[in-house]
Coordinates of C-alpha atoms and ligand atoms in Angstrom, one line a residue:
X1 CA -24.4 2.2 14.4
X2 CA -22.6 0.3 17.2
X3 CA -25.9 -1.3 18.1
X4 CA -26.7 -2.2 14.5
X5 CA -23.2 -3.6 14.1
X6 CA -23.5 -5.8 17.2
X7 CA -26.9 -7.1 16.1
X8 CA -25.7 -8.1 12.6
X9 CA -22.0 -8.7 12.8
X10 CA -22.4 -12.5 12.9
X11 CA -24.3 -12.3 9.6
X12 CA -21.5 -10.4 7.8
X13 CA -20.2 -13.4 5.8
X14 CA -23.7 -14.5 4.8
X15 CA -24.6 -11.0 3.8
X16 CA -21.5 -10.6 1.7
X17 CA -22.0 -14.0 0.2
X18 CA -25.6 -12.9 -0.8
X19 CA -25.2 -9.3 -1.7
X20 CA -21.6 -8.5 -2.3
X21 CA -18.4 -10.3 -3.6
X22 CA -19.0 -13.8 -2.5
X23 CA -15.6 -14.9 -3.8
X24 CA -13.9 -12.8 -1.1
X25 CA -15.9 -14.7 1.6
X26 CA -14.7 -18.0 0.1
X27 CA -11.1 -16.8 0.2
X28 CA -11.5 -15.8 3.9
X29 CA -13.1 -19.1 4.8
X30 CA -10.6 -21.2 2.9
X31 CA -7.6 -19.7 4.8
X32 CA -9.5 -19.3 8.1
X33 CA -9.4 -15.5 8.1
X34 CA -13.2 -15.3 8.8
X35 CA -12.4 -14.3 12.4
X36 CA -15.2 -11.7 12.7
X37 CA -13.2 -8.7 14.1
X38 CA -15.3 -6.6 16.4
X39 CA -13.1 -3.8 17.5
X40 CA -10.1 -1.8 16.4
X41 CA -7.8 0.4 18.5
X42 CA -4.3 1.7 17.5
X43 CA -2.3 -1.2 16.0
X44 CA -4.7 -3.8 17.4
X45 CA -7.9 -5.6 16.3
X46 CA -10.1 -7.6 18.7
X47 CA -12.3 -10.6 17.9
X48 CA -15.6 -11.6 19.5
X49 CA -13.9 -13.2 22.5
X50 CA -11.8 -10.0 23.0
X51 CA -8.6 -11.7 21.8
X52 CA -6.1 -9.1 20.6
X53 CA -4.5 -9.3 17.2
X54 CA -1.6 -7.2 15.9
X55 CA -2.6 -5.7 12.5
X56 CA 0.3 -5.7 10.0
X57 CA -1.9 -4.9 7.1
X58 CA -3.2 -1.6 8.5
X59 CA -6.1 -1.6 6.0
X60 CA -3.5 -1.7 3.2
X61 CA -1.6 1.2 4.7
X62 CA -4.4 3.6 5.7
X63 CA -4.0 3.3 9.5
X64 CA -0.6 4.8 9.8
X65 CA -1.6 6.7 13.0
X66 CA -3.5 3.6 14.3
X67 CA -7.2 2.8 14.2
X68 CA -9.6 5.2 15.7
X69 CA -7.1 7.7 16.9
X70 CA -8.6 10.1 19.4
X71 CA -7.2 13.2 17.7
X72 CA -8.7 12.1 14.4
X73 CA -12.0 11.3 16.0
X74 CA -12.2 14.7 17.7
X75 CA -11.3 16.4 14.4
X76 CA -14.1 14.6 12.5
X77 CA -16.6 15.1 15.3
X78 CA -15.8 18.8 15.5
X79 CA -16.4 19.2 11.8
X80 CA -19.8 17.5 12.2
X81 CA -20.6 19.7 15.2
X82 CA -19.6 23.0 13.6
X83 CA -22.1 23.6 10.8
X84 CA -19.2 24.4 8.4
X85 CA -20.1 25.5 4.9
X86 CA -19.0 22.3 3.3
X87 CA -18.9 21.8 -0.5
X88 CA -20.4 25.1 -1.4
X89 CA -18.8 24.5 -4.8
X90 CA -19.2 28.2 -5.8
X91 CA -16.8 29.1 -3.0
X92 CA -13.4 27.6 -2.0
X93 CA -12.7 25.5 1.0
X94 CA -10.8 27.0 4.0
X95 CA -9.8 23.6 5.4
X96 CA -8.4 22.6 1.9
X97 CA -6.3 25.7 1.9
X98 CA -4.9 24.8 5.4
X99 CA -4.1 21.2 4.4
X100 CA -2.5 22.2 1.1
X101 CA -0.3 24.8 2.9
X102 CA 0.8 22.1 5.5
X103 CA 1.5 19.5 2.8
X104 CA 3.5 22.0 0.7
X105 CA 5.6 23.0 3.8
X106 CA 6.8 19.3 3.9
X107 CA 7.4 19.2 0.1
X108 CA 8.8 22.6 -0.6
X109 CA 9.7 22.0 -4.3
X110 CA 6.0 21.6 -5.1
X111 CA 3.8 24.6 -5.4
X112 CA 0.3 23.4 -5.8
X113 CA -2.1 20.7 -4.5
X114 CA -5.0 19.0 -6.2
X115 CA -7.2 17.0 -3.9
X116 CA -8.9 13.7 -5.0
X117 CA -10.9 11.0 -3.2
X118 CA -8.6 8.0 -3.5
X119 CA -5.2 6.8 -4.6
X120 CA -6.5 5.8 -8.1
X121 CA -8.1 9.2 -8.5
X122 CA -4.8 10.9 -7.8
X123 CA -3.2 8.7 -10.4
X124 CA -5.9 9.6 -12.9
X125 CA -5.3 13.3 -12.2
X126 CA -1.5 12.9 -12.6
X127 CA -2.0 11.2 -16.0
X128 CA -4.3 14.0 -17.2
X129 CA -2.1 16.7 -15.8
X130 CA 1.1 15.2 -17.4
X131 CA -0.6 15.1 -20.8
X132 CA -1.9 18.7 -20.5
X133 CA 1.4 20.0 -19.3
X134 CA 3.6 18.4 -22.0
X135 CA 1.2 18.0 -24.9
X136 CA 2.4 14.4 -25.2
X137 CA 0.3 11.2 -25.0
X138 CA 2.6 8.5 -23.5
X139 CA 3.0 7.3 -19.9
X140 CA 5.9 5.0 -18.9
X141 CA 5.3 2.6 -16.0
X142 CA 7.1 -0.3 -14.4
X143 CA 6.8 -4.1 -14.4
X144 CA 5.0 -5.2 -11.2
X145 CA 3.7 -1.6 -10.6
X146 CA 0.5 -1.0 -8.8
X147 CA -1.2 2.4 -9.1
X148 CA -4.9 1.5 -8.6
X149 CA -7.6 -0.2 -10.5
X150 CA -9.6 2.5 -12.4
X151 CA -8.9 2.6 -16.1
X152 CA -6.0 5.0 -16.3
X153 CA -4.3 3.6 -13.3
X154 CA -5.0 0.0 -14.5
X155 CA -3.3 0.9 -17.7
X156 CA -0.1 1.4 -15.6
X157 CA -0.5 -1.9 -13.8
X158 CA 2.5 -4.1 -14.3
X159 CA 0.7 -7.3 -13.2
X160 CA -1.4 -9.1 -15.8
X161 CA -3.8 -10.7 -13.3
X162 CA -5.4 -7.3 -12.8
X163 CA -5.5 -6.4 -16.5
X164 CA -7.0 -9.6 -17.8
X165 CA -10.6 -9.3 -18.9
X166 CA -10.7 -5.5 -18.8
X167 CA -8.8 -4.6 -22.0
X168 CA -8.5 -2.5 -24.1
X169 CA -6.8 -0.1 -21.7
X170 CA -5.4 3.4 -22.3
X171 CA -3.2 3.5 -25.4
X172 CA 0.4 4.8 -25.4
X173 CA 1.4 3.3 -22.1
X174 CA 4.8 1.7 -22.1
X175 CA 6.0 -0.8 -19.6
X176 CA 9.7 -1.0 -18.6
X177 CA 11.4 -3.2 -16.0
X178 CA 11.9 -1.5 -12.6
X179 CA 15.5 -0.6 -11.9
X180 CA 16.4 -0.6 -15.6
X181 CA 17.7 2.8 -16.6
X182 CA 18.6 1.7 -20.2
X183 CA 15.0 0.5 -20.8
X184 CA 13.7 3.8 -19.4
X185 CA 16.0 5.9 -21.6
X186 CA 14.9 3.9 -24.7
X187 CA 11.3 4.5 -23.9
X188 CA 11.8 8.2 -23.3
X189 CA 13.7 8.6 -26.6
X190 CA 10.5 8.8 -28.6
X191 CA 9.9 12.2 -27.0
X192 CA 6.2 11.1 -26.9
X193 CA 6.2 10.4 -23.2
X194 CA 4.4 12.8 -20.9
X195 CA 5.4 11.1 -17.6
X196 CA 7.2 8.3 -15.9
X197 CA 5.0 7.3 -13.0
X198 CA 6.9 5.1 -10.4
X199 CA 6.5 3.9 -6.9
X200 CA 9.8 4.7 -5.1
X201 CA 9.5 1.3 -3.4
X202 CA 7.2 -1.1 -5.3
X203 CA 4.4 -2.3 -3.0
X204 CA 3.8 -5.6 -4.9
X205 CA 6.8 -7.6 -3.7
X206 CA 8.4 -4.7 -1.7
X207 CA 11.0 -4.1 -4.3
X208 CA 13.6 -1.5 -3.5
X209 CA 15.2 0.7 -6.1
X210 CA 19.0 0.5 -6.8
X211 CA 20.7 3.3 -5.0
X212 CA 21.1 5.5 -8.1
X213 CA 17.9 4.5 -9.9
X214 CA 15.4 7.2 -8.9
X215 CA 17.9 10.0 -9.1
X216 CA 19.1 8.9 -12.6
X217 CA 15.5 8.2 -13.7
X218 CA 14.5 11.8 -12.7
X219 CA 17.5 13.2 -14.5
X220 CA 16.7 11.1 -17.7
X221 CA 13.1 12.4 -17.5
X222 CA 14.3 16.0 -17.2
X223 CA 16.6 15.6 -20.2
X224 CA 13.8 14.1 -22.4
X225 CA 11.1 16.7 -21.3
X226 CA 9.2 14.0 -19.4
X227 CA 7.6 14.6 -16.0
X228 CA 8.9 12.4 -13.1
X229 CA 5.9 11.4 -11.0
X230 CA 6.4 9.6 -7.6
X231 CA 3.5 7.5 -6.5
X232 CA 3.9 7.8 -2.8
X233 CA 0.4 6.6 -2.1
X234 CA 1.7 3.7 -0.1
X235 CA 5.3 4.9 0.8
X236 CA 4.5 8.5 1.7
X237 CA 3.6 10.2 5.0
X238 CA 6.3 8.5 7.1
X239 CA 5.8 4.9 6.1
X240 CA 9.5 4.4 5.2
X241 CA 10.9 6.5 8.0
X242 CA 11.0 9.7 6.0
X243 CA 8.0 12.0 5.1
X244 CA 8.4 10.8 1.5
X245 CA 10.3 7.8 0.4
X246 CA 12.1 9.8 -2.4
X247 CA 13.9 11.7 0.4
X248 CA 16.1 8.6 1.0
X249 CA 17.6 9.2 -2.4
X250 CA 17.4 13.0 -2.6
X251 CA 15.0 13.1 -5.5
X252 CA 12.5 16.0 -6.2
X253 CA 9.7 14.7 -8.4
X254 CA 7.6 17.0 -10.6
X255 CA 4.5 15.5 -9.1
X256 CA 4.0 13.5 -5.8
X257 CA 0.9 11.4 -5.3
X258 CA -0.5 10.8 -1.8
X259 CA -3.6 9.1 -0.5
X260 CA -4.1 6.1 1.9
X261 CA -2.9 7.3 5.4
X262 CA -3.7 11.0 4.7
X263 CA -7.3 9.8 5.4
X264 CA -6.3 8.8 8.9
X265 CA -8.1 5.6 7.8
X266 CA -11.5 7.2 8.0
X267 CA -12.4 9.5 5.1
X268 CA -11.0 8.7 1.6
X269 CA -8.7 11.3 0.2
X270 CA -6.0 11.7 -2.3
X271 CA -3.6 14.5 -3.2
X272 CA -1.4 15.5 -6.2
X273 CA 1.4 17.8 -5.2
X274 CA 2.7 19.5 -8.4
X275 CA 5.0 22.2 -9.7
X276 CA 3.3 25.4 -10.7
X277 CA 3.9 25.1 -14.4
X278 CA 1.9 21.9 -14.5
X279 CA -1.1 23.5 -12.8
X280 CA -0.9 26.5 -15.1
X281 CA -1.2 24.3 -18.2
X282 CA -4.2 22.4 -16.7
X283 CA -6.1 25.3 -15.1
X284 CA -5.0 27.7 -17.8
X285 CA -7.9 30.1 -18.2
X286 CA -11.1 31.0 -16.3
X287 CA -13.2 28.8 -18.5
X288 CA -10.9 25.9 -17.5
X289 CA -11.2 26.5 -13.8
X290 CA -13.3 23.3 -13.4
X291 CA -11.6 21.3 -16.1
X292 CA -10.6 18.6 -13.7
X293 CA -12.2 17.8 -10.3
X294 CA -14.7 15.8 -8.5
X295 CA -17.9 16.6 -6.5
X296 CA -16.6 15.4 -3.2
X297 CA -13.0 16.5 -3.6
X298 CA -11.8 18.8 -0.8
X299 CA -14.8 17.9 1.4
X300 CA -14.4 19.1 5.0
X301 CA -14.3 15.6 6.6
X302 CA -11.4 14.5 4.3
X303 CA -9.5 17.8 4.8
X304 CA -10.0 17.6 8.6
X305 CA -8.7 14.0 8.5
X306 CA -5.6 15.1 6.6
X307 CA -4.9 18.0 9.0
X308 CA -5.4 15.8 12.0
X309 CA -3.2 13.0 10.5
X310 CA -0.3 15.5 9.9
X311 CA -0.7 16.8 13.5
X312 CA -0.5 13.2 14.9
X313 CA 2.5 12.2 12.7
X314 CA 4.4 15.3 14.1
X315 CA 3.2 15.3 17.8
X316 CA 3.8 11.6 18.3
X317 CA 7.1 11.5 16.2
X318 CA 5.7 8.7 14.2
X319 CA 8.0 9.1 11.3
X320 CA 11.0 8.7 13.6
X321 CA 9.2 5.7 15.3
X322 CA 8.7 4.1 11.8
X323 CA 12.5 4.4 11.2
X324 CA 13.4 3.0 14.6
X325 CA 11.0 0.1 14.7
X326 CA 11.7 -0.7 11.0
X327 CA 15.4 -1.0 11.8
X328 CA 14.7 -3.2 14.8
X329 CA 12.5 -5.5 12.7
X330 CA 14.9 -5.7 9.7
X331 CA 17.8 -6.5 12.1
X332 CA 15.7 -9.3 13.7
X333 CA 14.6 -10.7 10.3
X334 CA 18.1 -10.6 8.9
X335 CA 19.3 -12.7 11.8
X336 CA 16.5 -15.2 11.1
X337 CA 17.3 -15.2 7.4
X338 CA 20.8 -16.6 8.3
X339 CA 19.2 -19.5 10.2
X340 CA 16.4 -20.7 7.9
X341 CA 16.8 -22.3 4.4
X342 CA 13.3 -21.5 3.4
X343 CA 13.9 -17.8 4.0
X344 CA 15.7 -16.2 1.1
X345 CA 15.7 -12.4 1.6
X346 CA 14.5 -9.7 3.9
X347 CA 14.2 -6.2 2.6
X348 CA 12.4 -2.9 3.3
X349 CA 12.6 0.6 4.6
X350 CA 11.0 1.8 7.8
X351 CA 7.7 -0.1 8.3
X352 CA 7.4 -1.4 4.8
X353 CA 9.1 -4.8 5.0
X354 CA 9.1 -7.9 2.7
X355 CA 10.2 -11.4 3.8
X356 CA 10.9 -13.5 0.8
X357 CA 10.7 -17.3 1.0
X358 CA 12.1 -19.6 -1.7
X359 CA 12.9 -23.1 -2.6
X360 CA 15.0 -24.9 0.1
X361 CA 18.1 -27.0 -0.5
X362 CA 17.5 -30.1 1.6
X363 CA 15.7 -33.0 -0.2
X364 CA 12.8 -33.5 2.2
X365 CA 11.9 -29.8 2.3
X366 CA 12.4 -29.4 -1.4
X367 CA 9.9 -32.1 -2.4
X368 CA 7.3 -30.7 0.0
X369 CA 7.8 -27.2 -1.4
X370 CA 7.5 -28.5 -5.0
X371 CA 4.2 -30.3 -4.2
X372 CA 2.7 -27.1 -2.7
X373 CA 4.0 -24.8 -5.4
X374 CA 2.9 -27.1 -8.2
X375 CA -0.7 -26.8 -6.8
X376 CA -0.5 -23.0 -6.8
X377 CA 2.5 -20.7 -7.1
X378 CA 2.9 -18.6 -4.0
X379 CA 0.9 -21.0 -1.9
X380 CA 3.8 -21.6 0.5
X381 CA 3.4 -18.2 2.0
X382 CA -0.1 -19.1 3.2
X383 CA 1.6 -21.8 5.3
X384 CA 3.3 -19.0 7.1
X385 CA 0.5 -16.4 7.3
X386 CA -2.3 -18.8 8.4
X387 CA -0.4 -20.0 11.6
X388 CA 0.7 -16.5 12.2
X389 CA -3.0 -15.5 12.5
X390 CA -4.3 -18.6 14.2
X391 CA -1.6 -19.3 16.7
X392 CA 0.1 -15.9 17.2
X393 CA -2.7 -13.4 16.4
X394 CA -0.7 -11.6 13.8
X395 CA -2.6 -10.4 10.7
X396 CA -0.5 -10.2 7.6
X397 CA -0.6 -11.3 4.0
X398 CA 1.5 -11.9 0.9
X399 CA 2.9 -9.0 -1.2
X400 CA 0.9 -9.9 -4.4
X401 CA -0.4 -12.6 -6.6
X402 CA 1.8 -15.7 -6.8
X403 CA 4.2 -14.0 -4.5
X404 CA 6.8 -15.7 -2.2
X405 CA 7.1 -12.5 -0.1
X406 CA 5.1 -11.9 3.1
X407 CA 4.6 -8.2 3.5
X408 CA 4.5 -6.2 6.7
X409 CA 2.8 -2.8 6.6
X410 CA 1.9 -2.1 10.2
X411 CA 0.6 1.1 11.7
X412 CA 3.5 3.5 12.4
X413 CA 2.6 3.5 16.1
X414 CA 3.9 0.0 16.9
X415 CA 6.1 -0.4 19.9
X416 CA 9.3 -2.4 20.8
X417 CA 7.0 -5.0 22.5
X418 CA 5.1 -5.3 19.2
X419 CA 8.3 -5.8 17.3
X420 CA 9.3 -8.6 19.7
X421 CA 5.8 -10.1 19.3
X422 CA 6.3 -10.1 15.5
X423 CA 9.8 -11.5 15.6
X424 CA 9.1 -14.3 18.0
X425 CA 5.9 -15.3 16.1
X426 CA 7.7 -15.5 12.8
X427 CA 10.6 -17.4 14.4
X428 CA 8.3 -20.0 15.8
X429 CA 6.2 -20.4 12.6
X430 CA 9.2 -20.5 10.2
X431 CA 11.0 -23.0 12.5
X432 CA 7.8 -25.2 12.4
X433 CA 7.8 -24.9 8.6
X434 CA 11.2 -26.6 8.5
X435 CA 9.8 -29.7 10.2
X436 CA 8.7 -32.4 7.7
X437 CA 6.3 -34.1 8.3
X438 CA 4.7 -31.5 10.5
X439 CA 1.5 -29.5 11.1
X440 CA 2.4 -26.8 8.6
X441 CA 2.9 -29.2 5.7
X442 CA -0.4 -31.0 6.6
X443 CA -2.1 -27.7 6.3
X444 CA -0.2 -27.3 2.9
X445 CA -1.7 -30.6 1.7
X446 CA -5.2 -29.4 2.5
X447 CA -4.7 -26.1 0.8
X448 CA -3.1 -27.7 -2.2
X449 CA -6.1 -30.0 -2.6
X450 CA -8.3 -27.0 -2.5
X451 CA -6.2 -25.2 -5.1
X452 CA -6.2 -28.3 -7.4
X453 CA -10.0 -28.3 -7.3
X454 CA -9.8 -24.9 -8.9
X455 CA -10.5 -22.8 -5.8
X456 CA -14.1 -22.3 -6.9
Ligands
PLP501 C1 1.3 2.8 -4.8 C2 -0.2 2.8 -4.9 N1 -0.8 3.6 -5.8 C3 -2.1 3.7 -5.9 C4 -3.0 2.9 -5.2 C5 -4.4 3.0 -5.4 O1 -5.0 3.6 -4.3 P1 -6.6 3.4 -4.0 O2 -6.8 1.9 -3.6 O3 -6.9 4.3 -2.9 O4 -7.3 3.7 -5.3 C6 -2.4 2.0 -4.3 C7 -3.3 1.1 -3.5 O5 -2.9 0.1 -2.9 C8 -1.0 1.9 -4.1 O6 -0.4 1.1 -3.3

């Protein structure tokens, strides 16, 4: 495979243009992200010339333990070398039993685990389980929520760009503003709501809950007979400096959804951790033993990846590292926020950080900002992320469509030296963005021209 990769890697963009999603190639080329990465190790990616990049996307959060971790690689190789009785189907998986036991040890108020193959599949399972457990049809979700792109999960998507063109979606889904307890209570009042599914920290925009929001929301759900479901697919497994993000607010959900980093970045996996009474309603009789599932669920490679990931998180104290490095970064960005008028807010927990930019006060900057933003809302952030990649070898992106927030989601293994790299790179690029005229605003004009032509 390494050989095949080496022989064809220069054709990757042409192959994707021809055979896959060509629009993605156009996006990469337009913003100069067509670097052609050739190697990944830990928190770093390397291009053809061997230049090292710091990866603050971590494959949208899957590489919490870093890319190609040796423990994970050994675990996967040992499965392949062991002739294990994988996916017998008319048997049960030993490795799934071990991984379930270890996950439940970290989340003691849950009793059962259902394994899926992705985040969206975990959300689909939670929707079905909630309906089966309560006998109710409705699901409440939040504005700006992201729970995946399959039909059930898409029906809980709080961003219209993803929904457009795919309707009709699942009926009986009710959208409420995030951080709005009164709206939630109103929605729950119908007594038709099976579950409130919420990200403890919203990934799109990196929006934090008010201090009492999740606890009060869980209590409202309990009072109205609605299940409280925490989608920890992005925030879970140490990302925010705790095993689960809900631990920051002492909340115990009825279901917790995991995926992304449980895979170690290599074998897709998802998990629904649930209270026993929910499972008992779904898998209620022998003839319902297979009423929900999927052929590849609980496969040995995925289970081994999960077991190895939990081992690495503990043996390398990565959750504590996420908390420490996150504090260091947030401190550094807060100090920068005081100095730059284009920077409006810095927020986050652990290694899930958003840096929000916004309209400046001074006349010269404001008119440049307005031109760029008139061409395409959110375009300004590309004037930050492109030089970060080109000049500072930092890979990061915005926190959503039309967003003014640059998001950092690095592997949890980053070091103090990496934090210094991030802070000095941002400082330099943001300082440059305050110079008008300057290289950054020239780049802005080029991108704005592209956007005005329709980005086709
Ligand atoms: C909070 C959350 N839920 C669900 C998903 C969907 O996961 P997947 O892409 O594995 O289907 C994502 C993916 O970004 C996510 O961030």
